[in-house]
Amino acid sequence: MTLPNSTPTALAAIDMGSNSFRLEIAQLQQGRYRRQLYLKETVRLGAGLDDEGMLTEAAMQRGLNCLARFAVELRGYAPERVRAVATQTLREARNRDAFLRRAELALGFPIEVISGREEARLIYAGVARLQRSEQPRLVIDIGGRSTEMILGQGTTPELAESFQVGSVSLSLRFFPDGRFTPEAFRAAQIAAGAELEEALALFERSRWQEALGSSGTVGAVAQLLAGSGITDGSITPEALRWCIEQCLSAGHIDQLDLPGLKDDRRAVVGGGLCILYTLLTQFGIERLQPTKGALRQGVIFDLDARLMAQRSGRQGDMREHSVAALQQRFGVDVEQSKRVGRLAQSLYKQLQPDATREQRRELGWAADLHEVGMMVSHHDHHRHSAYLLAHVDAPGFSQSQLRRLADLVLGQRGGLRKLDAQFASDPHLVWQVLALRLAVLTCHAREPVSAQALSLSRERQQVLLKPAKRWAATHPRAVYLLREEAEAWSKSEQLRVLLDS
């Protein structure tokens, strides 16, 4: 079913999980969530990671075929109303960039690889908005290759962590041939416990009053228990022991016959049960309730908040709050970042008048954070800044976005050859880097600079720098640096920069 284009408020989320890909389209009307379309396909992307951390061609093709089918449902949707996120498998895959290029062509929209903590934050957003409560709660989401745990109250997540153990990865490791044995279950539970052990103090029983389980594994086990008449869908240690006994009695996945167990969960049920049993016994969870809300709904709520902030001019976008928090955390000279940001935006407008709002915002965030590396060392601070941004957890940002900001701040000074690969794959980056470099140089004295101090004219791949005569006469050091900059670009194959002296 293809939605008509007459639903301008519809928002779409694509969750590219390790086991399944999901598409959800919904409308938010006066705080009410109305689902319009939900599609799920078992892709098993996580099962396609080989021993060297590379996605196999067969696994990639399964994902591409699914995304092409999703693309049919998304025809006519504006890019700002669609958000696609990828999780643990693509966090791990060494060839993820090659896959993402093909995947974005198949889907027709950008795809963001999000960090584990960002995934956890979005999961909680979906749960908290669809199943409201003011009680302190623990939310658990067991995916194909990771498990997210979140403590929160109301709509506020207070602690969010991600652990690299999931139903697919554990099943492949301990039940590779589909056989169920007591030894395999014990070994799988020990492995899960070892991964989750560091969370014991963080998520101890005294910190929450109710425990909720989100998404595939919890939902599948809840349906199994309800279908077999063991519980009403609640998950308890006793019910999980019953499930494990049924697996051992069957002896093999193919012989497991339980009401409510869907075929698409059969291959990963062993690993899922081991993680659940470990969680309930180690963290003192007497009863885990399946919940409404998951990653895809959280993505839609987050997307709606961004659009509302854009319309109102308020800072409702979580990324703005993250940038401010990072500036404070790393002792950034905020006045300098504002000077650089204002001038960079002025120069970028002259270079790329048709730039998208998101491209302008990326440049602004790069200017805000270009000196975070000063906290490490003044020497080569651009490299320290790039490293920090590529590896920091920043709520609201995907790993893809943070890597792009890292590329931008890495390019703020020094040679340009280090960005040749990025320039080749993303021509827009060239103009953002040039605008940032020129702004950093012009503001080098860390004093107010007029937007008219430097103007640019561009003809295709050639740019002419034109310093204002009065400003140039009183800032010979800055003019010297601009001349050096023009020389630096002459060694690059990207464009030619000339200084009008």
Coordinates of C-alpha atoms in Angstrom, one line a residue, residues 160-444:
A160 CA 21.6 4.9 28.5
E161 CA 24.1 2.2 27.6
S162 CA 24.6 -0.4 24.8
F163 CA 26.3 -3.8 25.1
Q164 CA 27.6 -5.9 22.3
V165 CA 25.6 -9.0 22.8
G166 CA 22.4 -9.8 20.8
S167 CA 20.2 -12.7 19.8
V168 CA 21.8 -13.2 16.4
S169 CA 25.4 -13.0 17.5
L170 CA 24.8 -15.3 20.5
S171 CA 22.8 -17.8 18.5
L172 CA 25.4 -18.0 15.7
R173 CA 28.2 -18.5 18.3
F174 CA 26.6 -21.1 20.6
F175 CA 23.8 -22.7 18.5
P176 CA 25.4 -22.6 15.0
D177 CA 23.9 -25.9 13.8
G178 CA 20.6 -25.4 15.5
R179 CA 21.2 -28.0 18.2
F180 CA 20.1 -27.2 21.8
T181 CA 22.2 -28.7 24.5
P182 CA 22.6 -27.9 28.3
E183 CA 26.2 -27.1 27.7
A184 CA 25.4 -24.6 24.9
F185 CA 22.8 -22.8 27.1
R186 CA 25.2 -22.6 30.0
A187 CA 28.1 -21.3 27.9
A188 CA 25.8 -18.7 26.2
Q189 CA 24.5 -17.5 29.5
I190 CA 28.1 -17.1 30.8
A191 CA 29.1 -15.2 27.7
A192 CA 26.0 -12.9 28.0
G193 CA 26.7 -12.4 31.7
A194 CA 30.3 -11.5 31.1
E195 CA 29.2 -8.8 28.6
L196 CA 26.5 -7.4 30.9
E197 CA 28.4 -7.7 34.2
E198 CA 29.8 -4.1 34.1
A199 CA 26.2 -2.9 34.0
L200 CA 25.3 -4.4 37.4
A201 CA 26.1 -1.4 39.5
L202 CA 24.7 1.1 36.9
F203 CA 21.3 -0.5 36.7
E204 CA 21.0 -2.0 40.2
R205 CA 17.5 -2.9 41.5
S206 CA 17.1 0.1 43.8
R207 CA 17.2 2.6 40.9
W208 CA 13.9 1.5 39.2
Q209 CA 10.4 0.4 40.0
E210 CA 9.2 -1.3 36.8
A211 CA 11.0 -3.1 34.0
L212 CA 9.9 -2.9 30.4
G213 CA 11.1 -4.8 27.4
S214 CA 11.0 -3.3 23.9
S215 CA 11.3 -4.7 20.3
G216 CA 11.8 -8.0 18.7
T217 CA 13.3 -10.5 21.2
V218 CA 11.1 -9.5 24.1
G219 CA 8.0 -9.3 21.9
A220 CA 8.7 -12.8 20.4
V221 CA 9.2 -14.4 23.8
A222 CA 6.1 -12.7 25.2
Q223 CA 4.0 -14.0 22.3
L224 CA 5.4 -17.5 22.8
L225 CA 4.6 -17.5 26.5
A226 CA 1.1 -16.1 25.9
G227 CA 0.4 -18.5 23.1
S228 CA 1.5 -21.4 25.2
G229 CA -0.6 -20.3 28.2
I230 CA 2.4 -20.0 30.5
T231 CA 1.8 -16.3 31.3
D232 CA -0.2 -13.4 30.0
G233 CA 2.8 -12.3 28.0
S234 CA 4.8 -11.2 31.0
I235 CA 8.4 -12.6 31.1
T236 CA 9.6 -14.1 34.4
P237 CA 12.6 -16.3 35.3
E238 CA 10.3 -19.3 35.8
A239 CA 8.7 -18.8 32.4
L240 CA 12.1 -18.5 30.8
R241 CA 13.3 -21.7 32.4
W242 CA 10.2 -23.4 30.9
C243 CA 11.1 -22.0 27.5
I244 CA 14.7 -23.4 27.8
E245 CA 13.4 -26.8 28.9
Q246 CA 11.2 -26.9 25.8
C247 CA 14.2 -26.1 23.6
L248 CA 16.2 -28.9 25.3
S249 CA 13.3 -31.4 24.9
A250 CA 13.1 -30.5 21.2
G251 CA 16.9 -30.9 20.8
H252 CA 16.9 -28.9 17.6
I253 CA 15.5 -25.7 16.2
D254 CA 13.6 -27.6 13.5
Q255 CA 11.8 -29.7 16.1
L256 CA 10.8 -26.8 18.3
D257 CA 7.0 -26.5 18.1
L258 CA 5.6 -23.8 20.3
P259 CA 2.4 -21.8 19.8
G260 CA 3.2 -18.1 19.1
L261 CA 6.8 -18.8 17.9
K262 CA 7.1 -17.3 14.5
D263 CA 9.4 -18.8 11.9
D264 CA 11.4 -15.6 11.5
R265 CA 12.4 -15.8 15.2
R266 CA 13.2 -19.6 15.3
A267 CA 16.9 -19.3 14.3
V268 CA 17.7 -16.7 17.1
V269 CA 15.4 -17.9 19.9
G270 CA 18.2 -19.7 21.7
G271 CA 20.4 -16.6 22.0
G272 CA 17.5 -14.4 22.9
L273 CA 16.4 -16.7 25.7
C274 CA 19.9 -16.8 27.1
I275 CA 20.2 -13.0 27.2
L276 CA 16.8 -12.6 28.7
Y277 CA 17.4 -15.2 31.4
T278 CA 20.8 -13.6 32.3
L279 CA 19.2 -10.1 32.5
L280 CA 16.4 -11.2 34.7
T281 CA 18.5 -13.3 37.1
Q282 CA 21.5 -10.9 37.3
F283 CA 19.5 -7.7 37.7
G284 CA 16.8 -9.0 40.0
I285 CA 13.9 -8.5 37.5
E286 CA 10.9 -10.5 38.8
R287 CA 8.7 -9.5 35.9
L288 CA 9.6 -7.9 32.5
Q289 CA 6.6 -6.4 30.7
P290 CA 6.6 -6.1 26.9
T291 CA 6.0 -2.5 26.0
K292 CA 4.7 -0.3 23.2
G293 CA 7.3 1.8 21.6
A294 CA 10.7 1.0 20.1
L295 CA 13.5 2.5 18.1
R296 CA 11.4 3.4 15.1
Q297 CA 8.8 5.3 17.1
G298 CA 11.6 7.1 18.9
V299 CA 13.1 8.2 15.6
I300 CA 9.7 9.6 14.5
F301 CA 9.3 11.5 17.8
D302 CA 12.8 12.9 17.4
L303 CA 12.2 13.8 13.8
D304 CA 9.0 15.7 14.8
A305 CA 10.9 17.6 17.5
R306 CA 13.5 18.7 14.9
L307 CA 10.8 19.9 12.5
M308 CA 8.9 21.8 15.3
A309 CA 12.2 23.5 16.4
Q310 CA 12.9 24.5 12.8
R311 CA 9.4 26.0 12.4
S312 CA 9.4 27.8 15.7
G313 CA 13.1 28.9 15.8
R314 CA 13.5 27.3 19.2
Q315 CA 16.3 24.9 20.2
G316 CA 14.2 21.8 20.3
D317 CA 16.7 19.8 18.3
M318 CA 18.7 17.6 20.6
R319 CA 21.9 18.3 18.5
E320 CA 21.9 21.9 19.6
H321 CA 21.9 20.9 23.2
S322 CA 24.7 18.4 22.6
V323 CA 26.9 21.0 20.9
A324 CA 26.5 23.4 23.9
A325 CA 27.3 20.5 26.3
L326 CA 30.4 19.6 24.4
Q327 CA 31.6 23.2 24.3
Q328 CA 31.2 23.4 28.1
R329 CA 32.8 20.0 28.7
F330 CA 35.9 20.8 26.6
G331 CA 36.2 24.5 27.7
V332 CA 35.7 25.9 24.3
D333 CA 36.2 29.7 23.8
V334 CA 32.5 30.3 22.8
E335 CA 33.0 33.9 21.7
Q336 CA 35.7 32.7 19.2
S337 CA 33.5 29.9 17.9
K338 CA 30.7 32.4 17.3
R339 CA 33.1 34.7 15.4
V340 CA 34.3 31.9 13.3
G341 CA 30.8 30.5 12.8
R342 CA 29.3 33.9 11.6
L343 CA 32.1 34.5 9.1
A344 CA 32.1 30.9 7.9
Q345 CA 28.4 31.1 7.2
S346 CA 28.8 34.4 5.3
L347 CA 31.6 33.0 3.2
Y348 CA 29.7 29.7 2.6
K349 CA 26.7 31.5 1.3
Q350 CA 28.9 33.2 -1.3
L351 CA 30.3 29.9 -2.3
Q352 CA 27.2 27.7 -2.1
P353 CA 24.1 29.9 -2.2
D354 CA 21.9 26.8 -2.8
A355 CA 23.3 24.8 0.1
T356 CA 20.7 22.9 2.2
R357 CA 19.7 23.9 5.7
E358 CA 21.4 20.8 7.0
Q359 CA 24.7 21.6 5.2
R360 CA 24.6 25.1 6.7
R361 CA 24.0 23.7 10.2
E362 CA 26.8 21.2 9.8
L363 CA 29.2 24.0 9.1
G364 CA 27.9 25.9 12.1
W365 CA 28.4 22.9 14.4
A366 CA 31.9 22.4 13.0
A367 CA 32.7 26.1 13.8
D368 CA 31.2 25.7 17.3
L369 CA 33.4 22.7 18.0
H370 CA 36.5 23.3 15.9
E371 CA 38.6 24.0 19.0
V372 CA 37.5 21.1 21.4
G373 CA 40.9 19.6 20.8
M374 CA 42.5 22.5 22.6
M375 CA 41.7 20.7 25.8
V376 CA 44.2 18.0 24.8
S377 CA 46.9 20.2 23.3
H378 CA 47.3 23.5 21.4
H379 CA 49.7 21.7 19.1
D380 CA 47.8 20.0 16.3
H381 CA 44.5 20.8 18.1
H382 CA 42.6 20.2 14.8
R383 CA 43.7 16.6 14.8
H384 CA 42.7 16.2 18.5
S385 CA 39.3 17.9 17.7
A386 CA 38.7 15.5 14.8
Y387 CA 39.5 12.5 16.9
L388 CA 37.2 13.6 19.7
L389 CA 34.3 14.3 17.4
A390 CA 34.7 11.0 15.6
H391 CA 34.5 9.1 18.9
V392 CA 32.4 11.1 21.3
D393 CA 28.8 10.2 22.2
A394 CA 26.6 13.2 21.4
P395 CA 22.8 12.7 21.8
G396 CA 20.9 13.5 18.6
F397 CA 23.9 13.0 16.3
S398 CA 24.5 9.8 14.3
Q399 CA 28.0 8.3 14.0
S400 CA 27.8 9.3 10.3
Q401 CA 27.2 13.0 11.2
L402 CA 29.9 13.0 13.8
R403 CA 32.4 11.6 11.3
R404 CA 31.5 14.3 8.9
L405 CA 32.0 17.0 11.5
A406 CA 35.3 15.3 12.3
D407 CA 36.3 15.6 8.7
L408 CA 35.4 19.3 8.7
V409 CA 37.4 20.2 11.8
L410 CA 40.3 18.1 10.6
G411 CA 40.3 20.3 7.5
Q412 CA 40.3 23.6 9.3
R413 CA 44.1 23.9 8.9
G414 CA 47.2 22.1 7.6
G415 CA 47.6 20.2 4.3
L416 CA 44.6 19.2 2.2
R417 CA 45.8 15.9 0.9
K418 CA 44.5 14.2 4.1
L419 CA 40.9 14.8 2.9
D420 CA 41.4 13.7 -0.7
A421 CA 39.2 10.6 -0.3
Q422 CA 36.4 12.5 1.5
F423 CA 36.5 15.3 -1.2
A424 CA 36.2 12.7 -3.9
S425 CA 33.2 11.0 -2.4
D426 CA 31.5 14.2 -1.3
P427 CA 32.1 17.4 -3.4
H428 CA 30.0 19.5 -1.0
L429 CA 32.6 19.0 1.7
V430 CA 35.1 21.0 -0.3
W431 CA 33.1 24.3 0.0
Q432 CA 32.4 23.7 3.7
V433 CA 36.1 23.1 4.4
L434 CA 37.1 26.2 2.4
A435 CA 34.6 28.4 4.2
L436 CA 35.7 27.1 7.6
R437 CA 39.5 27.5 6.8
L438 CA 39.1 31.0 5.6
A439 CA 37.0 32.0 8.7
V440 CA 39.5 30.5 11.1
L441 CA 42.4 32.4 9.4
T442 CA 40.5 35.7 9.2
C443 CA 39.6 35.4 12.9
H444 CA 43.1 34.3 13.9

